[in-house]
Amino acid sequence: MSDSTTTADGAEIFTSEDPIALFREWMELARAKEPEDANAFALATADKAGLPDVRMVLLKDVDARGFVFYTNLESDKGRELAENSQAAICFHWKSLRRQVRARGQVIAVSDEEADAYFATRARDSQIGAWASRQSRPLETRFELEREVTKYAAKFGFGKVPRPPHWSGFRIVPVRIEFWRDRPFRLHDRLVFERESGDNWRQKRLFP
């Protein structure tokens, strides 16, 4: 029987003592294997009453500081994070039979980071960020299309600035778990828990 830290061909899966480096390695593999949106993850938030909510979003950056995504700040998730600045996330790569979970505090990215990312978006997506009153009631599809037309005309062929209600969040993880499917539900689970700064303690868990 192969060691539980290796694949069927003997390749090591837990190759780093740095969870961010390990995550990047798994993400690179997922981008090569997953047919759609390898950077998609479930984001769980809770309101001030503690009622949880979850939805899929896209990871736009990751470094030693944490995991970054962008949204309308007036959306449900934006309002919930304003009330309770903690979140949990889960990446699931079905083709790899792997997942990564993390949890921690959530902080706003800088205006400079948000501006830089917004500038990389397709122009139609930039206009959509102005047109959509995300998470609020919409009478008909025509209402949305009318708003898109309005902002397209407003900005013409000029630069589309980032809306003041649109920015990003960084999830600063205090715990990251790597999970790999194994036969008979005897899965591999490796957890990193932050001790301080960039220092992490790791341990294995029963499946």
C-alpha atoms as a PDB file:
ATOM      1  CA  MET A   1       0.000   0.000   0.000  1.00  0.00           C
ATOM      2  CA  SER A   2       1.328   3.446  -0.870  1.00  0.00           C
ATOM      3  CA  ASP A   3       1.836   6.017   1.836  1.00  0.00           C
ATOM      4  CA  SER A   4      -1.278   8.143   2.406  1.00  0.00           C
ATOM      5  CA  THR A   5       0.571  11.291   1.391  1.00  0.00           C
ATOM      6  CA  THR A   6       1.179  10.049  -2.140  1.00  0.00           C
ATOM      7  CA  THR A   7      -0.919   9.505  -5.235  1.00  0.00           C
ATOM      8  CA  ALA A   8      -1.316   6.123  -6.923  1.00  0.00           C
ATOM      9  CA  ASP A   9       1.823   6.789  -8.960  1.00  0.00           C
ATOM     10  CA  GLY A  10       3.811   7.632  -5.833  1.00  0.00           C
ATOM     11  CA  ALA A  11       3.753  11.426  -6.245  1.00  0.00           C
ATOM     12  CA  GLU A  12       3.770  13.423  -3.030  1.00  0.00           C
ATOM     13  CA  ILE A  13       0.646  15.573  -2.468  1.00  0.00           C
ATOM     14  CA  PHE A  14       1.593  17.476   0.706  1.00  0.00           C
ATOM     15  CA  THR A  15       4.768  18.990  -0.663  1.00  0.00           C
ATOM     16  CA  SER A  16       5.220  22.143   1.405  1.00  0.00           C
ATOM     17  CA  GLU A  17       5.177  23.302   5.003  1.00  0.00           C
ATOM     18  CA  ASP A  18       3.858  26.650   3.751  1.00  0.00           C
ATOM     19  CA  PRO A  19       0.070  26.365   3.235  1.00  0.00           C
ATOM     20  CA  ILE A  20      -0.058  29.218   0.715  1.00  0.00           C
ATOM     21  CA  ALA A  21       2.667  27.613  -1.395  1.00  0.00           C
ATOM     22  CA  LEU A  22       0.834  24.293  -1.183  1.00  0.00           C
ATOM     23  CA  PHE A  23      -2.442  25.958  -2.142  1.00  0.00           C
ATOM     24  CA  ARG A  24      -0.837  27.583  -5.173  1.00  0.00           C
ATOM     25  CA  GLU A  25       0.526  24.208  -6.257  1.00  0.00           C
ATOM     26  CA  TRP A  26      -2.931  22.621  -5.972  1.00  0.00           C
ATOM     27  CA  MET A  27      -4.530  25.568  -7.773  1.00  0.00           C
ATOM     28  CA  GLU A  28      -2.069  25.291 -10.648  1.00  0.00           C
ATOM     29  CA  LEU A  29      -2.959  21.613 -11.010  1.00  0.00           C
ATOM     30  CA  ALA A  30      -6.677  22.440 -10.816  1.00  0.00           C
ATOM     31  CA  ARG A  31      -6.355  25.052 -13.580  1.00  0.00           C
ATOM     32  CA  ALA A  32      -4.867  22.333 -15.802  1.00  0.00           C
ATOM     33  CA  LYS A  33      -7.511  19.728 -14.940  1.00  0.00           C
ATOM     34  CA  GLU A  34     -10.801  21.460 -14.122  1.00  0.00           C
ATOM     35  CA  PRO A  35     -12.962  22.185 -17.194  1.00  0.00           C
ATOM     36  CA  GLU A  36     -14.583  25.300 -15.716  1.00  0.00           C
ATOM     37  CA  ASP A  37     -13.589  27.976 -13.178  1.00  0.00           C
ATOM     38  CA  ALA A  38     -10.883  26.257 -11.147  1.00  0.00           C
ATOM     39  CA  ASN A  39     -10.743  29.454  -9.072  1.00  0.00           C
ATOM     40  CA  ALA A  40     -14.385  29.185  -7.955  1.00  0.00           C
ATOM     41  CA  PHE A  41     -15.016  28.725  -4.242  1.00  0.00           C
ATOM     42  CA  ALA A  42     -17.914  28.687  -1.820  1.00  0.00           C
ATOM     43  CA  LEU A  43     -17.901  31.728   0.451  1.00  0.00           C
ATOM     44  CA  ALA A  44     -19.772  31.443   3.745  1.00  0.00           C
ATOM     45  CA  THR A  45     -20.646  34.574   5.708  1.00  0.00           C
ATOM     46  CA  ALA A  46     -23.046  35.355   8.526  1.00  0.00           C
ATOM     47  CA  ASP A  47     -25.077  38.407   9.443  1.00  0.00           C
ATOM     48  CA  LYS A  48     -24.988  40.151  12.825  1.00  0.00           C
ATOM     49  CA  ALA A  49     -27.574  37.686  14.149  1.00  0.00           C
ATOM     50  CA  GLY A  50     -25.322  34.775  13.192  1.00  0.00           C
ATOM     51  CA  LEU A  51     -27.552  33.486  10.378  1.00  0.00           C
ATOM     52  CA  PRO A  52     -25.218  31.932   7.769  1.00  0.00           C
ATOM     53  CA  ASP A  53     -25.252  32.459   4.027  1.00  0.00           C
ATOM     54  CA  VAL A  54     -23.171  30.871   1.255  1.00  0.00           C
ATOM     55  CA  ARG A  55     -22.543  31.439  -2.454  1.00  0.00           C
ATOM     56  CA  MET A  56     -19.945  30.769  -5.139  1.00  0.00           C
ATOM     57  CA  VAL A  57     -17.431  33.503  -5.979  1.00  0.00           C
ATOM     58  CA  LEU A  58     -14.137  33.667  -7.886  1.00  0.00           C
ATOM     59  CA  LEU A  59     -10.675  33.917  -6.378  1.00  0.00           C
ATOM     60  CA  LYS A  60      -8.784  36.805  -7.979  1.00  0.00           C
ATOM     61  CA  ASP A  61      -5.533  36.781  -6.018  1.00  0.00           C
ATOM     62  CA  VAL A  62      -3.753  34.835  -3.310  1.00  0.00           C
ATOM     63  CA  ASP A  63      -0.526  35.560  -1.487  1.00  0.00           C
ATOM     64  CA  ALA A  64       0.872  35.322   2.023  1.00  0.00           C
ATOM     65  CA  ARG A  65      -1.730  37.862   3.160  1.00  0.00           C
ATOM     66  CA  GLY A  66      -4.710  35.753   2.101  1.00  0.00           C
ATOM     67  CA  PHE A  67      -7.399  35.052  -0.492  1.00  0.00           C
ATOM     68  CA  VAL A  68      -8.927  37.951  -2.477  1.00  0.00           C
ATOM     69  CA  PHE A  69     -12.296  38.319  -4.184  1.00  0.00           C
ATOM     70  CA  TYR A  70     -14.298  41.332  -5.417  1.00  0.00           C
ATOM     71  CA  THR A  71     -17.949  42.300  -5.093  1.00  0.00           C
ATOM     72  CA  ASN A  72     -20.558  45.013  -4.821  1.00  0.00           C
ATOM     73  CA  LEU A  73     -20.216  46.270  -1.246  1.00  0.00           C
ATOM     74  CA  GLU A  74     -23.985  46.747  -1.050  1.00  0.00           C
ATOM     75  CA  SER A  75     -24.685  43.095  -1.928  1.00  0.00           C
ATOM     76  CA  ASP A  76     -25.779  40.574   0.684  1.00  0.00           C
ATOM     77  CA  LYS A  77     -22.219  39.370   1.209  1.00  0.00           C
ATOM     78  CA  GLY A  78     -20.918  42.923   1.369  1.00  0.00           C
ATOM     79  CA  ARG A  79     -23.444  43.874   4.034  1.00  0.00           C
ATOM     80  CA  GLU A  80     -22.884  40.673   5.996  1.00  0.00           C
ATOM     81  CA  LEU A  81     -19.134  41.193   6.019  1.00  0.00           C
ATOM     82  CA  ALA A  82     -19.666  44.748   7.240  1.00  0.00           C
ATOM     83  CA  GLU A  83     -21.670  43.316  10.155  1.00  0.00           C
ATOM     84  CA  ASN A  84     -19.491  40.273  10.843  1.00  0.00           C
ATOM     85  CA  SER A  85     -16.014  40.394   9.315  1.00  0.00           C
ATOM     86  CA  GLN A  86     -15.320  36.666   9.422  1.00  0.00           C
ATOM     87  CA  ALA A  87     -15.766  34.071   6.701  1.00  0.00           C
ATOM     88  CA  ALA A  88     -15.122  30.486   5.682  1.00  0.00           C
ATOM     89  CA  ILE A  89     -14.320  29.296   2.174  1.00  0.00           C
ATOM     90  CA  CYS A  90     -14.150  25.969   0.363  1.00  0.00           C
ATOM     91  CA  PHE A  91     -12.581  25.060  -2.969  1.00  0.00           C
ATOM     92  CA  HIS A  92     -13.737  21.727  -4.420  1.00  0.00           C
ATOM     93  CA  TRP A  93     -11.996  20.282  -7.462  1.00  0.00           C
ATOM     94  CA  LYS A  94     -14.081  17.275  -8.456  1.00  0.00           C
ATOM     95  CA  SER A  95     -11.749  16.145 -11.221  1.00  0.00           C
ATOM     96  CA  LEU A  96      -8.854  16.018  -8.733  1.00  0.00           C
ATOM     97  CA  ARG A  97     -10.952  14.661  -5.870  1.00  0.00           C
ATOM     98  CA  ARG A  98      -9.446  17.341  -3.639  1.00  0.00           C
ATOM     99  CA  GLN A  99     -10.685  20.288  -1.642  1.00  0.00           C
ATOM    100  CA  VAL A 100      -9.237  23.140   0.401  1.00  0.00           C
ATOM    101  CA  ARG A 101     -11.063  24.835   3.259  1.00  0.00           C
ATOM    102  CA  ALA A 102     -10.036  28.016   5.065  1.00  0.00           C
ATOM    103  CA  ARG A 103     -11.474  30.398   7.625  1.00  0.00           C
ATOM    104  CA  GLY A 104     -10.443  33.689   9.137  1.00  0.00           C
ATOM    105  CA  GLN A 105     -10.931  37.418   9.414  1.00  0.00           C
ATOM    106  CA  VAL A 106     -11.927  39.466   6.369  1.00  0.00           C
ATOM    107  CA  ILE A 107     -10.462  42.884   5.608  1.00  0.00           C
ATOM    108  CA  ALA A 108     -10.981  45.304   2.733  1.00  0.00           C
ATOM    109  CA  VAL A 109      -8.337  45.493   0.031  1.00  0.00           C
ATOM    110  CA  SER A 110      -6.747  48.872  -0.613  1.00  0.00           C
ATOM    111  CA  ASP A 111      -8.255  51.298  -3.111  1.00  0.00           C
ATOM    112  CA  GLU A 112      -5.122  50.865  -5.205  1.00  0.00           C
ATOM    113  CA  GLU A 113      -5.607  47.090  -5.375  1.00  0.00           C
ATOM    114  CA  ALA A 114      -9.289  47.441  -6.242  1.00  0.00           C
ATOM    115  CA  ASP A 115      -8.570  50.048  -8.926  1.00  0.00           C
ATOM    116  CA  ALA A 116      -5.857  47.887 -10.465  1.00  0.00           C
ATOM    117  CA  TYR A 117      -8.069  44.817 -10.640  1.00  0.00           C
ATOM    118  CA  PHE A 118     -11.115  46.742 -11.896  1.00  0.00           C
ATOM    119  CA  ALA A 119      -9.022  48.090 -14.770  1.00  0.00           C
ATOM    120  CA  THR A 120      -8.381  44.513 -15.964  1.00  0.00           C
ATOM    121  CA  ARG A 121     -12.086  43.642 -16.259  1.00  0.00           C
ATOM    122  CA  ALA A 122     -13.847  43.569 -19.594  1.00  0.00           C
ATOM    123  CA  ARG A 123     -15.518  46.891 -20.355  1.00  0.00           C
ATOM    124  CA  ASP A 124     -18.984  45.300 -20.318  1.00  0.00           C
ATOM    125  CA  SER A 125     -18.247  43.910 -16.837  1.00  0.00           C
ATOM    126  CA  GLN A 126     -17.095  47.348 -15.689  1.00  0.00           C
ATOM    127  CA  ILE A 127     -20.355  48.890 -16.896  1.00  0.00           C
ATOM    128  CA  GLY A 128     -22.275  46.030 -15.296  1.00  0.00           C
ATOM    129  CA  ALA A 129     -20.727  46.890 -11.935  1.00  0.00           C
ATOM    130  CA  TRP A 130     -22.340  50.334 -12.216  1.00  0.00           C
ATOM    131  CA  ALA A 131     -25.653  49.053 -13.571  1.00  0.00           C
ATOM    132  CA  SER A 132     -26.375  46.225 -11.116  1.00  0.00           C
ATOM    133  CA  ARG A 133     -27.848  47.002  -7.697  1.00  0.00           C
ATOM    134  CA  GLN A 134     -26.683  43.572  -6.590  1.00  0.00           C
ATOM    135  CA  SER A 135     -28.954  41.490  -4.331  1.00  0.00           C
ATOM    136  CA  ARG A 136     -31.805  44.018  -4.483  1.00  0.00           C
ATOM    137  CA  PRO A 137     -35.224  43.374  -6.077  1.00  0.00           C
ATOM    138  CA  LEU A 138     -35.426  43.494  -9.886  1.00  0.00           C
ATOM    139  CA  GLU A 139     -38.836  43.880 -11.503  1.00  0.00           C
ATOM    140  CA  THR A 140     -37.883  42.701 -15.004  1.00  0.00           C
ATOM    141  CA  ARG A 141     -34.781  41.915 -17.022  1.00  0.00           C
ATOM    142  CA  PHE A 142     -35.520  45.051 -19.034  1.00  0.00           C
ATOM    143  CA  GLU A 143     -34.842  47.188 -15.948  1.00  0.00           C
ATOM    144  CA  LEU A 144     -31.292  45.805 -15.767  1.00  0.00           C
ATOM    145  CA  GLU A 145     -30.735  46.225 -19.500  1.00  0.00           C
ATOM    146  CA  ARG A 146     -31.947  49.826 -19.257  1.00  0.00           C
ATOM    147  CA  GLU A 147     -29.375  50.549 -16.537  1.00  0.00           C
ATOM    148  CA  VAL A 148     -26.632  48.972 -18.630  1.00  0.00           C
ATOM    149  CA  THR A 149     -27.610  51.169 -21.585  1.00  0.00           C
ATOM    150  CA  LYS A 150     -27.664  54.251 -19.366  1.00  0.00           C
ATOM    151  CA  TYR A 151     -24.139  53.722 -18.037  1.00  0.00           C
ATOM    152  CA  ALA A 152     -22.782  52.670 -21.420  1.00  0.00           C
ATOM    153  CA  ALA A 153     -23.987  56.017 -22.775  1.00  0.00           C
ATOM    154  CA  LYS A 154     -22.664  57.903 -19.761  1.00  0.00           C
ATOM    155  CA  PHE A 155     -19.108  56.626 -20.155  1.00  0.00           C
ATOM    156  CA  GLY A 156     -19.150  56.507 -23.955  1.00  0.00           C
ATOM    157  CA  PHE A 157     -15.721  55.513 -25.231  1.00  0.00           C
ATOM    158  CA  GLY A 158     -13.909  56.884 -22.196  1.00  0.00           C
ATOM    159  CA  LYS A 159     -12.428  55.077 -19.232  1.00  0.00           C
ATOM    160  CA  VAL A 160     -14.916  53.439 -16.873  1.00  0.00           C
ATOM    161  CA  PRO A 161     -13.934  54.301 -13.276  1.00  0.00           C
ATOM    162  CA  ARG A 162     -14.427  51.875 -10.419  1.00  0.00           C
ATOM    163  CA  PRO A 163     -17.775  52.474  -8.700  1.00  0.00           C
ATOM    164  CA  PRO A 164     -17.480  53.642  -5.066  1.00  0.00           C
ATOM    165  CA  HIS A 165     -19.732  50.733  -4.028  1.00  0.00           C
ATOM    166  CA  TRP A 166     -17.506  48.081  -5.655  1.00  0.00           C
ATOM    167  CA  SER A 167     -14.287  46.745  -4.135  1.00  0.00           C
ATOM    168  CA  GLY A 168     -12.578  43.667  -2.782  1.00  0.00           C
ATOM    169  CA  PHE A 169     -12.046  41.679   0.379  1.00  0.00           C
ATOM    170  CA  ARG A 170      -9.105  39.657   1.616  1.00  0.00           C
ATOM    171  CA  ILE A 171      -9.738  36.591   3.754  1.00  0.00           C
ATOM    172  CA  VAL A 172      -6.813  36.384   6.178  1.00  0.00           C
ATOM    173  CA  PRO A 173      -6.767  32.694   7.096  1.00  0.00           C
ATOM    174  CA  VAL A 174      -6.142  31.409  10.588  1.00  0.00           C
ATOM    175  CA  ARG A 175      -6.786  27.805   9.512  1.00  0.00           C
ATOM    176  CA  ILE A 176      -6.373  26.047   6.151  1.00  0.00           C
ATOM    177  CA  GLU A 177      -7.241  22.405   5.571  1.00  0.00           C
ATOM    178  CA  PHE A 178      -6.171  20.284   2.600  1.00  0.00           C
ATOM    179  CA  TRP A 179      -8.313  17.228   1.844  1.00  0.00           C
ATOM    180  CA  ARG A 180      -7.742  14.425  -0.647  1.00  0.00           C
ATOM    181  CA  ASP A 181     -10.226  11.648  -1.391  1.00  0.00           C
ATOM    182  CA  ARG A 182      -9.123   8.096  -0.587  1.00  0.00           C
ATOM    183  CA  PRO A 183     -10.879   4.726  -1.001  1.00  0.00           C
ATOM    184  CA  PHE A 184     -13.435   3.640   1.583  1.00  0.00           C
ATOM    185  CA  ARG A 185     -13.685   7.221   2.895  1.00  0.00           C
ATOM    186  CA  LEU A 186     -10.244   6.956   4.515  1.00  0.00           C
ATOM    187  CA  HIS A 187      -9.358  10.416   3.250  1.00  0.00           C
ATOM    188  CA  ASP A 188      -6.181  12.426   3.794  1.00  0.00           C
ATOM    189  CA  ARG A 189      -6.613  15.609   5.825  1.00  0.00           C
ATOM    190  CA  LEU A 190      -3.805  18.023   6.645  1.00  0.00           C
ATOM    191  CA  VAL A 191      -4.524  21.182   8.659  1.00  0.00           C
ATOM    192  CA  PHE A 192      -2.417  24.308   9.052  1.00  0.00           C
ATOM    193  CA  GLU A 193      -3.205  26.624  11.968  1.00  0.00           C
ATOM    194  CA  ARG A 194      -1.612  30.036  12.211  1.00  0.00           C
ATOM    195  CA  GLU A 195       0.477  30.565  15.339  1.00  0.00           C
ATOM    196  CA  SER A 196       1.703  34.086  14.546  1.00  0.00           C
ATOM    197  CA  GLY A 197       2.597  36.026  11.426  1.00  0.00           C
ATOM    198  CA  ASP A 198       3.750  33.550   8.800  1.00  0.00           C
ATOM    199  CA  ASN A 199       4.313  30.766  11.332  1.00  0.00           C
ATOM    200  CA  TRP A 200       1.989  27.793  10.959  1.00  0.00           C
ATOM    201  CA  ARG A 201       1.471  24.619  12.961  1.00  0.00           C
ATOM    202  CA  GLN A 202       0.354  21.574  11.027  1.00  0.00           C
ATOM    203  CA  LYS A 203      -1.388  18.370  12.035  1.00  0.00           C
ATOM    204  CA  ARG A 204      -3.210  15.487  10.455  1.00  0.00           C
ATOM    205  CA  LEU A 205      -6.842  14.687  11.150  1.00  0.00           C
ATOM    206  CA  PHE A 206      -8.803  11.470  11.114  1.00  0.00           C
ATOM    207  CA  PRO A 207     -11.055  11.368   8.023  1.00  0.00           C
END
